[in-house]
Amino acid sequence: MPELPEVEVTRRGVEPHLLHARVVAIRLSGKALRWPLAAEAAAQVTGREVLAVGRRGKYLLVETEPGWLVIHLGMSGRLSVLPEGTALGPWDHFDLVFDGAAGRQLLRLTDPRRFGAVVWHARADGPLDEHKLLASLGIEPFSAGFDGALLHRLSRGRRTAIKQVLLAGDIVVGVGNIYASEALFLAGIRPTTPAGRLSAERCDRLAAAIRDVLGRAIQAGGSTLRDFARSDGSPGYFQLETAVYGRAGEPCRACGNPVRAIRQGQRATYWCSTCQH
């Protein structure tokens, strides 16, 4: 599933094309995605300038004066910028046609499994951060407010394993399965440790590790395990430099002992029993 690094890489790829472009049309394939696009969205955005291309967690936000298109890539989705008139393939579901600096182009959502979606939030309906998809999200990991002190304070009393707390996204967003395993390894924390038992010092290390891992993943173009590709079609490469993720049975890059794999909440967790306590 595309997580924060993949969505941020996508945002950076499409922003130069979309920013200050004028929307010409919205076209749908007719195949249902995870949530329907409100009928009024096309009329609201047609003829409008794109004011910003943002991101909240793993949601891409295309802002116009009347409101926002909120795009979620689901399990297998990706966005591409293509010449206007490019024929729809079997897994193409949404086109945002626009006039930009390079002429008429389209932003296309391709999603074989159809768990992605494009939804509309009108400015008249209130602040975007109150939308039901965004209201319960935790803090952004690169924001000034995210640090070990916040992580320590919000994890008090939680008996759930720290790996699961990170994946829940209600404290900090964007730490998906790959990045949670990697950050916990970098911080030297066993993934099954109850979140409430982490000391302030360990939370400091974990917050720094989260920033480090996510930052390196963005620089590497995200992770391509199955379907993800950048907006220009190229893959991400972070999976080639992981310390533990996907390396069960292989030597730990730090101590040489075999990397272990367990299941937590139906997701694979990779860790080193020597380096993580």
PDB file of C-alpha atoms in Angstrom:
ATOM      1  CA  MET A   1       0.000   0.000   0.000  1.00  0.00           C
ATOM      2  CA  PRO A   2       1.391   3.457  -0.856  1.00  0.00           C
ATOM      3  CA  GLU A   3       2.277   5.212   2.411  1.00  0.00           C
ATOM      4  CA  LEU A   4       3.495   8.709   3.254  1.00  0.00           C
ATOM      5  CA  PRO A   5       6.789   8.526   1.320  1.00  0.00           C
ATOM      6  CA  GLU A   6       5.093   7.210  -1.814  1.00  0.00           C
ATOM      7  CA  VAL A   7       2.325   9.822  -1.632  1.00  0.00           C
ATOM      8  CA  GLU A   8       4.847  12.620  -1.010  1.00  0.00           C
ATOM      9  CA  VAL A   9       6.939  11.429  -3.966  1.00  0.00           C
ATOM     10  CA  THR A  10       3.762  11.441  -6.068  1.00  0.00           C
ATOM     11  CA  ARG A  11       2.850  14.932  -4.838  1.00  0.00           C
ATOM     12  CA  ARG A  12       6.260  16.275  -5.774  1.00  0.00           C
ATOM     13  CA  GLY A  13       5.980  14.654  -9.186  1.00  0.00           C
ATOM     14  CA  VAL A  14       2.569  16.053 -10.129  1.00  0.00           C
ATOM     15  CA  GLU A  15       2.792  19.476  -8.462  1.00  0.00           C
ATOM     16  CA  PRO A  16       4.863  21.188 -11.194  1.00  0.00           C
ATOM     17  CA  HIS A  17       2.249  20.166 -13.776  1.00  0.00           C
ATOM     18  CA  LEU A  18      -0.867  20.987 -11.751  1.00  0.00           C
ATOM     19  CA  LEU A  19       0.028  24.118  -9.811  1.00  0.00           C
ATOM     20  CA  HIS A  20      -1.740  27.172 -11.311  1.00  0.00           C
ATOM     21  CA  ALA A  21      -3.160  25.034 -14.125  1.00  0.00           C
ATOM     22  CA  ARG A  22      -6.821  25.466 -15.049  1.00  0.00           C
ATOM     23  CA  VAL A  23      -9.161  22.491 -14.740  1.00  0.00           C
ATOM     24  CA  VAL A  24     -10.918  21.630 -18.014  1.00  0.00           C
ATOM     25  CA  ALA A  25     -12.919  18.531 -17.018  1.00  0.00           C
ATOM     26  CA  ILE A  26     -13.244  15.506 -14.783  1.00  0.00           C
ATOM     27  CA  ARG A  27     -13.807  12.169 -16.484  1.00  0.00           C
ATOM     28  CA  LEU A  28     -14.703   8.893 -14.782  1.00  0.00           C
ATOM     29  CA  SER A  29     -14.494   5.361 -16.152  1.00  0.00           C
ATOM     30  CA  GLY A  30     -17.817   4.366 -14.596  1.00  0.00           C
ATOM     31  CA  LYS A  31     -16.240   1.629 -12.479  1.00  0.00           C
ATOM     32  CA  ALA A  32     -16.793   2.048  -8.766  1.00  0.00           C
ATOM     33  CA  LEU A  33     -13.869   3.003  -6.544  1.00  0.00           C
ATOM     34  CA  ARG A  34     -13.815   2.748  -2.755  1.00  0.00           C
ATOM     35  CA  TRP A  35     -15.889   5.919  -2.251  1.00  0.00           C
ATOM     36  CA  PRO A  36     -17.947   7.766  -4.875  1.00  0.00           C
ATOM     37  CA  LEU A  37     -17.018  11.214  -6.146  1.00  0.00           C
ATOM     38  CA  ALA A  38     -19.778  13.715  -5.366  1.00  0.00           C
ATOM     39  CA  ALA A  39     -21.804  14.615  -8.443  1.00  0.00           C
ATOM     40  CA  GLU A  40     -21.198  18.354  -7.981  1.00  0.00           C
ATOM     41  CA  ALA A  41     -17.388  18.041  -7.977  1.00  0.00           C
ATOM     42  CA  ALA A  42     -16.951  18.332 -11.757  1.00  0.00           C
ATOM     43  CA  ALA A  43     -19.128  21.431 -12.004  1.00  0.00           C
ATOM     44  CA  GLN A  44     -17.384  23.003  -9.001  1.00  0.00           C
ATOM     45  CA  VAL A  45     -13.819  22.614 -10.266  1.00  0.00           C
ATOM     46  CA  THR A  46     -14.251  23.032 -14.033  1.00  0.00           C
ATOM     47  CA  GLY A  47     -12.663  26.291 -15.124  1.00  0.00           C
ATOM     48  CA  ARG A  48     -10.945  26.776 -11.764  1.00  0.00           C
ATOM     49  CA  GLU A  49      -7.253  27.271 -11.070  1.00  0.00           C
ATOM     50  CA  VAL A  50      -5.333  24.736  -9.012  1.00  0.00           C
ATOM     51  CA  LEU A  51      -4.130  26.762  -6.033  1.00  0.00           C
ATOM     52  CA  ALA A  52      -2.043  24.121  -4.262  1.00  0.00           C
ATOM     53  CA  VAL A  53      -1.118  20.438  -4.338  1.00  0.00           C
ATOM     54  CA  GLY A  54      -0.762  19.253  -0.758  1.00  0.00           C
ATOM     55  CA  ARG A  55      -0.661  16.098   1.315  1.00  0.00           C
ATOM     56  CA  ARG A  56      -2.138  15.017   4.635  1.00  0.00           C
ATOM     57  CA  GLY A  57      -0.902  11.621   5.756  1.00  0.00           C
ATOM     58  CA  LYS A  58      -1.399   9.435   2.682  1.00  0.00           C
ATOM     59  CA  TYR A  59      -4.066  11.661   1.104  1.00  0.00           C
ATOM     60  CA  LEU A  60      -3.170  13.916  -1.819  1.00  0.00           C
ATOM     61  CA  LEU A  61      -4.998  17.259  -1.758  1.00  0.00           C
ATOM     62  CA  VAL A  62      -5.704  19.233  -4.930  1.00  0.00           C
ATOM     63  CA  GLU A  63      -6.967  22.650  -3.853  1.00  0.00           C
ATOM     64  CA  THR A  64      -9.167  24.977  -5.903  1.00  0.00           C
ATOM     65  CA  GLU A  65     -11.109  28.032  -4.784  1.00  0.00           C
ATOM     66  CA  PRO A  66     -14.412  26.150  -4.206  1.00  0.00           C
ATOM     67  CA  GLY A  67     -12.781  23.179  -2.432  1.00  0.00           C
ATOM     68  CA  TRP A  68     -10.459  20.200  -2.549  1.00  0.00           C
ATOM     69  CA  LEU A  69     -10.202  16.943  -4.439  1.00  0.00           C
ATOM     70  CA  VAL A  70      -8.941  14.416  -1.870  1.00  0.00           C
ATOM     71  CA  ILE A  71      -7.156  11.515  -3.577  1.00  0.00           C
ATOM     72  CA  HIS A  72      -6.333   8.215  -1.892  1.00  0.00           C
ATOM     73  CA  LEU A  73      -4.203   5.648  -3.740  1.00  0.00           C
ATOM     74  CA  GLY A  74      -5.641   2.651  -1.895  1.00  0.00           C
ATOM     75  CA  MET A  75      -3.711  -0.621  -2.071  1.00  0.00           C
ATOM     76  CA  SER A  76      -2.444  -0.447  -5.626  1.00  0.00           C
ATOM     77  CA  GLY A  77      -3.135   2.995  -7.060  1.00  0.00           C
ATOM     78  CA  ARG A  78      -0.819   5.442  -8.763  1.00  0.00           C
ATOM     79  CA  LEU A  79      -1.131   8.803 -10.474  1.00  0.00           C
ATOM     80  CA  SER A  80       0.338   9.721 -13.842  1.00  0.00           C
ATOM     81  CA  VAL A  81       0.493  12.940 -15.857  1.00  0.00           C
ATOM     82  CA  LEU A  82      -0.290  12.066 -19.476  1.00  0.00           C
ATOM     83  CA  PRO A  83      -1.070  13.825 -22.764  1.00  0.00           C
ATOM     84  CA  GLU A  84      -4.732  14.710 -23.168  1.00  0.00           C
ATOM     85  CA  GLY A  85      -6.473  12.088 -25.270  1.00  0.00           C
ATOM     86  CA  THR A  86      -4.491   9.126 -23.903  1.00  0.00           C
ATOM     87  CA  ALA A  87      -6.835   6.142 -24.135  1.00  0.00           C
ATOM     88  CA  LEU A  88      -8.180   4.601 -20.931  1.00  0.00           C
ATOM     89  CA  GLY A  89      -6.735   1.249 -19.939  1.00  0.00           C
ATOM     90  CA  PRO A  90      -8.697  -1.415 -18.025  1.00  0.00           C
ATOM     91  CA  TRP A  91      -7.490  -0.155 -14.624  1.00  0.00           C
ATOM     92  CA  ASP A  92      -7.819   3.592 -15.288  1.00  0.00           C
ATOM     93  CA  HIS A  93     -10.678   5.187 -13.358  1.00  0.00           C
ATOM     94  CA  PHE A  94     -10.299   8.962 -13.053  1.00  0.00           C
ATOM     95  CA  ASP A  95      -8.929  11.766 -15.235  1.00  0.00           C
ATOM     96  CA  LEU A  96      -8.486  15.379 -14.215  1.00  0.00           C
ATOM     97  CA  VAL A  97      -8.019  17.231 -17.509  1.00  0.00           C
ATOM     98  CA  PHE A  98      -6.175  20.542 -17.182  1.00  0.00           C
ATOM     99  CA  ASP A  99      -4.492  23.325 -19.152  1.00  0.00           C
ATOM    100  CA  GLY A 100      -1.012  23.988 -17.787  1.00  0.00           C
ATOM    101  CA  ALA A 101       2.342  25.361 -18.858  1.00  0.00           C
ATOM    102  CA  ALA A 102       2.903  22.334 -21.126  1.00  0.00           C
ATOM    103  CA  GLY A 103      -0.523  22.581 -22.729  1.00  0.00           C
ATOM    104  CA  ARG A 104      -3.502  20.307 -22.178  1.00  0.00           C
ATOM    105  CA  GLN A 105      -2.719  17.232 -20.093  1.00  0.00           C
ATOM    106  CA  LEU A 106      -4.480  14.928 -17.676  1.00  0.00           C
ATOM    107  CA  LEU A 107      -3.863  13.562 -14.211  1.00  0.00           C
ATOM    108  CA  ARG A 108      -4.903   9.894 -14.255  1.00  0.00           C
ATOM    109  CA  LEU A 109      -5.619   7.526 -11.370  1.00  0.00           C
ATOM    110  CA  THR A 110      -4.804   3.915 -12.214  1.00  0.00           C
ATOM    111  CA  ASP A 111      -5.847   1.333  -9.630  1.00  0.00           C
ATOM    112  CA  PRO A 112      -6.139  -2.398 -10.451  1.00  0.00           C
ATOM    113  CA  ARG A 113      -7.731  -3.295  -7.099  1.00  0.00           C
ATOM    114  CA  ARG A 114     -10.040  -0.236  -6.934  1.00  0.00           C
ATOM    115  CA  PHE A 115      -9.458   0.492  -3.226  1.00  0.00           C
ATOM    116  CA  GLY A 116      -8.387   4.024  -4.074  1.00  0.00           C
ATOM    117  CA  ALA A 117     -10.765   6.957  -4.391  1.00  0.00           C
ATOM    118  CA  VAL A 118     -11.249  10.604  -5.241  1.00  0.00           C
ATOM    119  CA  VAL A 119     -13.656  12.502  -2.989  1.00  0.00           C
ATOM    120  CA  TRP A 120     -14.782  16.121  -2.914  1.00  0.00           C
ATOM    121  CA  HIS A 121     -14.691  18.494   0.063  1.00  0.00           C
ATOM    122  CA  ALA A 122     -16.333  21.832  -0.646  1.00  0.00           C
ATOM    123  CA  ARG A 123     -14.915  24.852   1.143  1.00  0.00           C
ATOM    124  CA  ALA A 124     -18.471  25.704   2.156  1.00  0.00           C
ATOM    125  CA  ASP A 125     -18.605  22.456   4.170  1.00  0.00           C
ATOM    126  CA  GLY A 126     -15.976  23.696   6.625  1.00  0.00           C
ATOM    127  CA  PRO A 127     -12.228  23.316   7.219  1.00  0.00           C
ATOM    128  CA  LEU A 128     -10.584  20.504   5.309  1.00  0.00           C
ATOM    129  CA  ASP A 129      -9.033  19.023   8.458  1.00  0.00           C
ATOM    130  CA  GLU A 130     -12.564  18.349   9.736  1.00  0.00           C
ATOM    131  CA  HIS A 131     -13.360  16.028   6.825  1.00  0.00           C
ATOM    132  CA  LYS A 132     -14.178  12.548   8.118  1.00  0.00           C
ATOM    133  CA  LEU A 133     -11.156  11.003   6.356  1.00  0.00           C
ATOM    134  CA  LEU A 134      -8.713  13.479   7.894  1.00  0.00           C
ATOM    135  CA  ALA A 135     -10.160  14.446  11.264  1.00  0.00           C
ATOM    136  CA  SER A 136      -8.690  11.551  13.267  1.00  0.00           C
ATOM    137  CA  LEU A 137      -5.202  11.622  11.752  1.00  0.00           C
ATOM    138  CA  GLY A 138      -2.197  12.142  13.979  1.00  0.00           C
ATOM    139  CA  ILE A 139       0.520  14.725  13.602  1.00  0.00           C
ATOM    140  CA  GLU A 140       2.717  14.942  10.505  1.00  0.00           C
ATOM    141  CA  PRO A 141       6.150  13.434  11.240  1.00  0.00           C
ATOM    142  CA  PHE A 142       8.062  16.354   9.706  1.00  0.00           C
ATOM    143  CA  SER A 143       6.079  19.027  11.526  1.00  0.00           C
ATOM    144  CA  ALA A 144       7.689  21.077  14.279  1.00  0.00           C
ATOM    145  CA  GLY A 145       5.286  19.628  16.836  1.00  0.00           C
ATOM    146  CA  PHE A 146       6.365  16.011  16.414  1.00  0.00           C
ATOM    147  CA  ASP A 147       9.081  14.903  18.804  1.00  0.00           C
ATOM    148  CA  GLY A 148       9.853  12.314  21.453  1.00  0.00           C
ATOM    149  CA  ALA A 149       8.030  14.264  24.141  1.00  0.00           C
ATOM    150  CA  LEU A 150       4.771  14.135  22.171  1.00  0.00           C
ATOM    151  CA  LEU A 151       5.227  10.449  21.396  1.00  0.00           C
ATOM    152  CA  HIS A 152       5.921   9.713  25.064  1.00  0.00           C
ATOM    153  CA  ARG A 153       2.937  11.710  26.306  1.00  0.00           C
ATOM    154  CA  LEU A 154       0.416  10.205  23.882  1.00  0.00           C
ATOM    155  CA  SER A 155       1.590   6.631  24.383  1.00  0.00           C
ATOM    156  CA  ARG A 156       1.133   6.624  28.178  1.00  0.00           C
ATOM    157  CA  GLY A 157      -1.219   3.900  29.319  1.00  0.00           C
ATOM    158  CA  ARG A 158      -1.217   2.073  25.996  1.00  0.00           C
ATOM    159  CA  ARG A 159      -0.664  -1.665  26.292  1.00  0.00           C
ATOM    160  CA  THR A 160      -0.684  -2.216  22.544  1.00  0.00           C
ATOM    161  CA  ALA A 161       2.652  -3.088  20.929  1.00  0.00           C
ATOM    162  CA  ILE A 162       4.517  -0.016  19.714  1.00  0.00           C
ATOM    163  CA  LYS A 163       4.586  -1.326  16.116  1.00  0.00           C
ATOM    164  CA  GLN A 164       0.780  -1.447  16.078  1.00  0.00           C
ATOM    165  CA  VAL A 165       0.511   1.992  17.659  1.00  0.00           C
ATOM    166  CA  LEU A 166       2.671   3.435  14.902  1.00  0.00           C
ATOM    167  CA  LEU A 167       0.569   1.787  12.192  1.00  0.00           C
ATOM    168  CA  ALA A 168      -2.678   3.109  13.720  1.00  0.00           C
ATOM    169  CA  GLY A 169      -1.738   6.649  12.680  1.00  0.00           C
ATOM    170  CA  ASP A 170      -3.579   8.449  15.484  1.00  0.00           C
ATOM    171  CA  ILE A 171      -0.354   9.700  17.104  1.00  0.00           C
ATOM    172  CA  VAL A 172       1.787  10.213  14.003  1.00  0.00           C
ATOM    173  CA  VAL A 173       0.796   9.597  10.390  1.00  0.00           C
ATOM    174  CA  GLY A 174       2.682   7.913   7.598  1.00  0.00           C
ATOM    175  CA  VAL A 175       4.645   5.238   9.451  1.00  0.00           C
ATOM    176  CA  GLY A 176       3.490   2.318   7.319  1.00  0.00           C
ATOM    177  CA  ASN A 177       4.535  -1.288   7.716  1.00  0.00           C
ATOM    178  CA  ILE A 178       7.926  -1.044   6.030  1.00  0.00           C
ATOM    179  CA  TYR A 179       8.822   2.197   7.757  1.00  0.00           C
ATOM    180  CA  ALA A 180       7.669   1.093  11.212  1.00  0.00           C
ATOM    181  CA  SER A 181       9.961  -1.964  11.085  1.00  0.00           C
ATOM    182  CA  GLU A 182      12.853   0.153   9.872  1.00  0.00           C
ATOM    183  CA  ALA A 183      12.360   2.958  12.416  1.00  0.00           C
ATOM    184  CA  LEU A 184      12.089   0.531  15.332  1.00  0.00           C
ATOM    185  CA  PHE A 185      15.297  -1.171  14.230  1.00  0.00           C
ATOM    186  CA  LEU A 186      17.110   2.157  13.951  1.00  0.00           C
ATOM    187  CA  ALA A 187      15.868   3.131  17.425  1.00  0.00           C
ATOM    188  CA  GLY A 188      16.821  -0.273  18.892  1.00  0.00           C
ATOM    189  CA  ILE A 189      13.272  -0.998  20.114  1.00  0.00           C
ATOM    190  CA  ARG A 190      11.635  -4.433  20.017  1.00  0.00           C
ATOM    191  CA  PRO A 191       8.403  -4.144  17.963  1.00  0.00           C
ATOM    192  CA  THR A 192       6.346  -6.074  20.531  1.00  0.00           C
ATOM    193  CA  THR A 193       7.161  -3.666  23.387  1.00  0.00           C
ATOM    194  CA  PRO A 194       3.973  -2.149  24.864  1.00  0.00           C
ATOM    195  CA  ALA A 195       3.907   1.495  23.807  1.00  0.00           C
ATOM    196  CA  GLY A 196       3.202   2.694  27.333  1.00  0.00           C
ATOM    197  CA  ARG A 197       6.438   1.149  28.615  1.00  0.00           C
ATOM    198  CA  LEU A 198       8.726   3.234  26.419  1.00  0.00           C
ATOM    199  CA  SER A 199      10.838   5.718  28.353  1.00  0.00           C
ATOM    200  CA  ALA A 200      11.162   9.365  27.326  1.00  0.00           C
ATOM    201  CA  GLU A 201      14.690   8.657  26.076  1.00  0.00           C
ATOM    202  CA  ARG A 202      13.529   5.770  23.877  1.00  0.00           C
ATOM    203  CA  CYS A 203      10.686   7.885  22.518  1.00  0.00           C
ATOM    204  CA  ASP A 204      13.245  10.550  21.592  1.00  0.00           C
ATOM    205  CA  ARG A 205      15.229   7.946  19.675  1.00  0.00           C
ATOM    206  CA  LEU A 206      12.118   6.599  17.972  1.00  0.00           C
ATOM    207  CA  ALA A 207      10.867  10.026  16.870  1.00  0.00           C
ATOM    208  CA  ALA A 208      14.281  10.794  15.369  1.00  0.00           C
ATOM    209  CA  ALA A 209      14.350   7.377  13.677  1.00  0.00           C
ATOM    210  CA  ILE A 210      10.885   7.912  12.158  1.00  0.00           C
ATOM    211  CA  ARG A 211      11.993  11.193  10.622  1.00  0.00           C
ATOM    212  CA  ASP A 212      15.244   9.661   9.376  1.00  0.00           C
ATOM    213  CA  VAL A 213      13.614   6.608   7.763  1.00  0.00           C
ATOM    214  CA  LEU A 214      10.762   8.525   6.129  1.00  0.00           C
ATOM    215  CA  GLY A 215      13.161  11.192   4.873  1.00  0.00           C
ATOM    216  CA  ARG A 216      15.463   8.609   3.299  1.00  0.00           C
ATOM    217  CA  ALA A 217      12.485   6.811   1.765  1.00  0.00           C
ATOM    218  CA  ILE A 218      11.288  10.013   0.107  1.00  0.00           C
ATOM    219  CA  GLN A 219      14.768  10.677  -1.264  1.00  0.00           C
ATOM    220  CA  ALA A 220      14.827   7.112  -2.671  1.00  0.00           C
ATOM    221  CA  GLY A 221      11.489   7.639  -4.403  1.00  0.00           C
ATOM    222  CA  GLY A 222       9.505   5.503  -1.954  1.00  0.00           C
ATOM    223  CA  SER A 223       9.274   1.702  -2.022  1.00  0.00           C
ATOM    224  CA  THR A 224       8.098  -0.379  -4.975  1.00  0.00           C
ATOM    225  CA  LEU A 225       7.077  -3.849  -3.837  1.00  0.00           C
ATOM    226  CA  ARG A 226       4.213  -4.539  -6.253  1.00  0.00           C
ATOM    227  CA  ASP A 227       2.257  -1.774  -7.948  1.00  0.00           C
ATOM    228  CA  PHE A 228       3.648   1.585  -6.857  1.00  0.00           C
ATOM    229  CA  ALA A 229       5.342   3.788  -9.424  1.00  0.00           C
ATOM    230  CA  ARG A 230       6.130   7.482  -9.435  1.00  0.00           C
ATOM    231  CA  SER A 231       4.100   9.845 -11.595  1.00  0.00           C
ATOM    232  CA  ASP A 232       6.649   9.419 -14.410  1.00  0.00           C
ATOM    233  CA  GLY A 233       6.346   5.616 -14.234  1.00  0.00           C
ATOM    234  CA  SER A 234       9.698   4.966 -12.544  1.00  0.00           C
ATOM    235  CA  PRO A 235       9.867   2.752  -9.424  1.00  0.00           C
ATOM    236  CA  GLY A 236      10.976   3.650  -5.910  1.00  0.00           C
ATOM    237  CA  TYR A 237      14.197   2.188  -4.550  1.00  0.00           C
ATOM    238  CA  PHE A 238      14.016   2.355  -0.748  1.00  0.00           C
ATOM    239  CA  GLN A 239      13.317  -1.394  -0.542  1.00  0.00           C
ATOM    240  CA  LEU A 240      16.881  -1.971  -1.772  1.00  0.00           C
ATOM    241  CA  GLU A 241      18.391  -0.382   1.339  1.00  0.00           C
ATOM    242  CA  THR A 242      16.164  -1.696   4.139  1.00  0.00           C
ATOM    243  CA  ALA A 243      17.968  -2.871   7.271  1.00  0.00           C
ATOM    244  CA  VAL A 244      15.410  -5.511   8.292  1.00  0.00           C
ATOM    245  CA  TYR A 245      12.208  -5.331   6.230  1.00  0.00           C
ATOM    246  CA  GLY A 246      11.894  -8.278   3.861  1.00  0.00           C
ATOM    247  CA  ARG A 247      15.189  -9.769   5.060  1.00  0.00           C
ATOM    248  CA  ALA A 248      14.024 -12.662   7.288  1.00  0.00           C
ATOM    249  CA  GLY A 249      16.834 -15.161   7.791  1.00  0.00           C
ATOM    250  CA  GLU A 250      19.462 -12.868   6.333  1.00  0.00           C
ATOM    251  CA  PRO A 251      22.297 -11.442   8.480  1.00  0.00           C
ATOM    252  CA  CYS A 252      21.495  -8.264  10.376  1.00  0.00           C
ATOM    253  CA  ARG A 253      23.477  -5.441   8.827  1.00  0.00           C
ATOM    254  CA  ALA A 254      24.593  -4.343  12.325  1.00  0.00           C
ATOM    255  CA  CYS A 255      25.372  -7.549  14.264  1.00  0.00           C
ATOM    256  CA  GLY A 256      25.284 -10.367  11.717  1.00  0.00           C
ATOM    257  CA  ASN A 257      22.655 -12.471  13.516  1.00  0.00           C
ATOM    258  CA  PRO A 258      19.628 -13.602  11.449  1.00  0.00           C
ATOM    259  CA  VAL A 259      16.778 -11.127  10.986  1.00  0.00           C
ATOM    260  CA  ARG A 260      13.523 -12.486  12.396  1.00  0.00           C
ATOM    261  CA  ALA A 261       9.955 -12.215  11.104  1.00  0.00           C
ATOM    262  CA  ILE A 262       6.705 -12.354  13.100  1.00  0.00           C
ATOM    263  CA  ARG A 263       3.057 -11.501  12.396  1.00  0.00           C
ATOM    264  CA  GLN A 264       1.442  -8.544  14.139  1.00  0.00           C
ATOM    265  CA  GLY A 265      -2.140  -7.682  13.264  1.00  0.00           C
ATOM    266  CA  GLN A 266      -1.953  -9.692  10.022  1.00  0.00           C
ATOM    267  CA  ARG A 267       1.142  -7.739   8.930  1.00  0.00           C
ATOM    268  CA  ALA A 268       4.715  -8.973   8.712  1.00  0.00           C
ATOM    269  CA  THR A 269       7.179  -7.452  11.173  1.00  0.00           C
ATOM    270  CA  TYR A 270      10.937  -7.785  10.727  1.00  0.00           C
ATOM    271  CA  TRP A 271      13.399  -7.237  13.557  1.00  0.00           C
ATOM    272  CA  CYS A 272      16.725  -8.224  15.097  1.00  0.00           C
ATOM    273  CA  SER A 273      16.531  -9.888  18.528  1.00  0.00           C
ATOM    274  CA  THR A 274      20.090  -8.792  19.290  1.00  0.00           C
ATOM    275  CA  CYS A 275      19.893  -5.134  18.299  1.00  0.00           C
ATOM    276  CA  GLN A 276      16.317  -4.455  19.445  1.00  0.00           C
ATOM    277  CA  HIS A 277      15.344  -4.702  23.115  1.00  0.00           C
TER     278      HIS A 277
END
